[in-house]
Amino acid sequence: MKALLAFELLSPERIDESVLNGFDDRIFCQRFHWLRFVQSITNGRIIVAGLNRGGHTVGYFSGILFRRMGVP
């Protein structure tokens, strides 16, 4: 039986950006410089979740949480 995948919410300040940005399939809007730019213009919060299998990180999900006209 294969190991299950688990998500772990990570603190953006504690993430090694070179590891996160180093995945070959990362697109421009998933890289930290873009996330910081969007955060600055939306007053949002960067969210990064690690995808783990068997105690090893196999990928990341990233995004920005923000509100527009009171709607998250």
Short mmCIF file of C-alpha atoms in Angstrom, two decimals:
data_model
loop_
_atom_site.label_atom_id
_atom_site.label_comp_id
_atom_site.label_asym_id
_atom_site.label_seq_id
_atom_site.Cartn_x
_atom_site.Cartn_y
_atom_site.Cartn_z
CA MET A 1 0.00 0.00 0.00
CA LYS A 2 1.33 3.45 -0.91
CA ALA A 3 1.83 6.11 1.75
CA LEU A 4 -0.94 8.67 1.99
CA LEU A 5 -0.36 12.30 1.16
CA ALA A 6 -0.61 14.87 3.92
CA PHE A 7 -0.81 18.67 3.84
CA GLU A 8 1.09 20.85 6.27
CA LEU A 9 0.48 24.60 6.48
CA LEU A 10 3.90 26.25 6.50
CA SER A 11 5.05 29.66 7.67
CA PRO A 12 6.25 31.56 4.58
CA GLU A 13 9.09 33.09 6.63
CA ARG A 14 10.53 29.64 7.36
CA ILE A 15 10.53 28.33 3.78
CA ASP A 16 13.71 28.11 1.74
CA GLU A 17 12.67 30.03 -1.37
CA SER A 18 15.26 28.31 -3.56
CA VAL A 19 13.67 24.93 -2.77
CA LEU A 20 10.14 26.19 -3.41
CA ASN A 21 11.12 27.99 -6.61
CA GLY A 22 13.36 25.09 -7.71
CA PHE A 23 10.59 22.75 -8.85
CA ASP A 24 10.66 22.51 -12.66
CA ASP A 25 6.90 22.85 -12.98
CA ARG A 26 6.55 26.07 -10.92
CA ILE A 27 4.98 28.81 -12.97
CA PHE A 28 5.68 32.52 -12.62
CA CYS A 29 2.72 33.29 -10.36
CA GLN A 30 3.75 30.56 -7.88
CA ARG A 31 7.21 32.00 -7.22
CA PHE A 32 7.91 33.99 -4.08
CA HIS A 33 8.74 37.31 -5.77
CA TRP A 34 5.29 37.27 -7.41
CA LEU A 35 3.54 36.21 -4.21
CA ARG A 36 5.19 39.11 -2.35
CA PHE A 37 4.14 41.55 -5.08
CA VAL A 38 0.51 40.41 -4.96
CA GLN A 39 0.59 40.49 -1.17
CA SER A 40 1.79 44.11 -1.26
CA ILE A 41 -1.00 45.32 -3.57
CA THR A 42 -3.83 43.31 -1.98
CA ASN A 43 -2.79 43.55 1.68
CA GLY A 44 -3.19 39.77 1.63
CA ARG A 45 -1.50 36.87 3.37
CA ILE A 46 0.81 34.39 1.65
CA ILE A 47 -0.27 30.79 2.23
CA VAL A 48 2.05 27.86 1.55
CA ALA A 49 1.20 24.23 2.19
CA GLY A 50 3.70 21.41 1.92
CA LEU A 51 2.53 18.15 0.38
CA ASN A 52 4.17 15.28 2.26
CA ARG A 53 4.41 11.56 1.63
CA GLY A 54 6.13 9.29 4.10
CA GLY A 55 7.73 12.21 5.96
CA HIS A 56 9.23 13.74 2.78
CA THR A 57 8.02 16.91 1.06
CA VAL A 58 7.02 16.09 -2.51
CA GLY A 59 5.56 19.47 -3.49
CA TYR A 60 3.95 22.72 -2.44
CA PHE A 61 0.74 24.65 -2.94
CA SER A 62 0.91 28.43 -2.66
CA GLY A 63 -1.45 31.36 -2.90
CA ILE A 64 -2.68 34.60 -1.38
CA LEU A 65 -5.65 35.11 0.94
CA PHE A 66 -7.21 38.55 0.60
CA ARG A 67 -10.57 40.33 0.62
CA ARG A 68 -12.31 42.34 -2.07
CA MET A 69 -15.35 44.38 -1.06
CA GLY A 70 -15.49 42.38 2.19
CA VAL A 71 -15.54 38.98 0.48
CA PRO A 72 -12.61 36.62 1.19
#
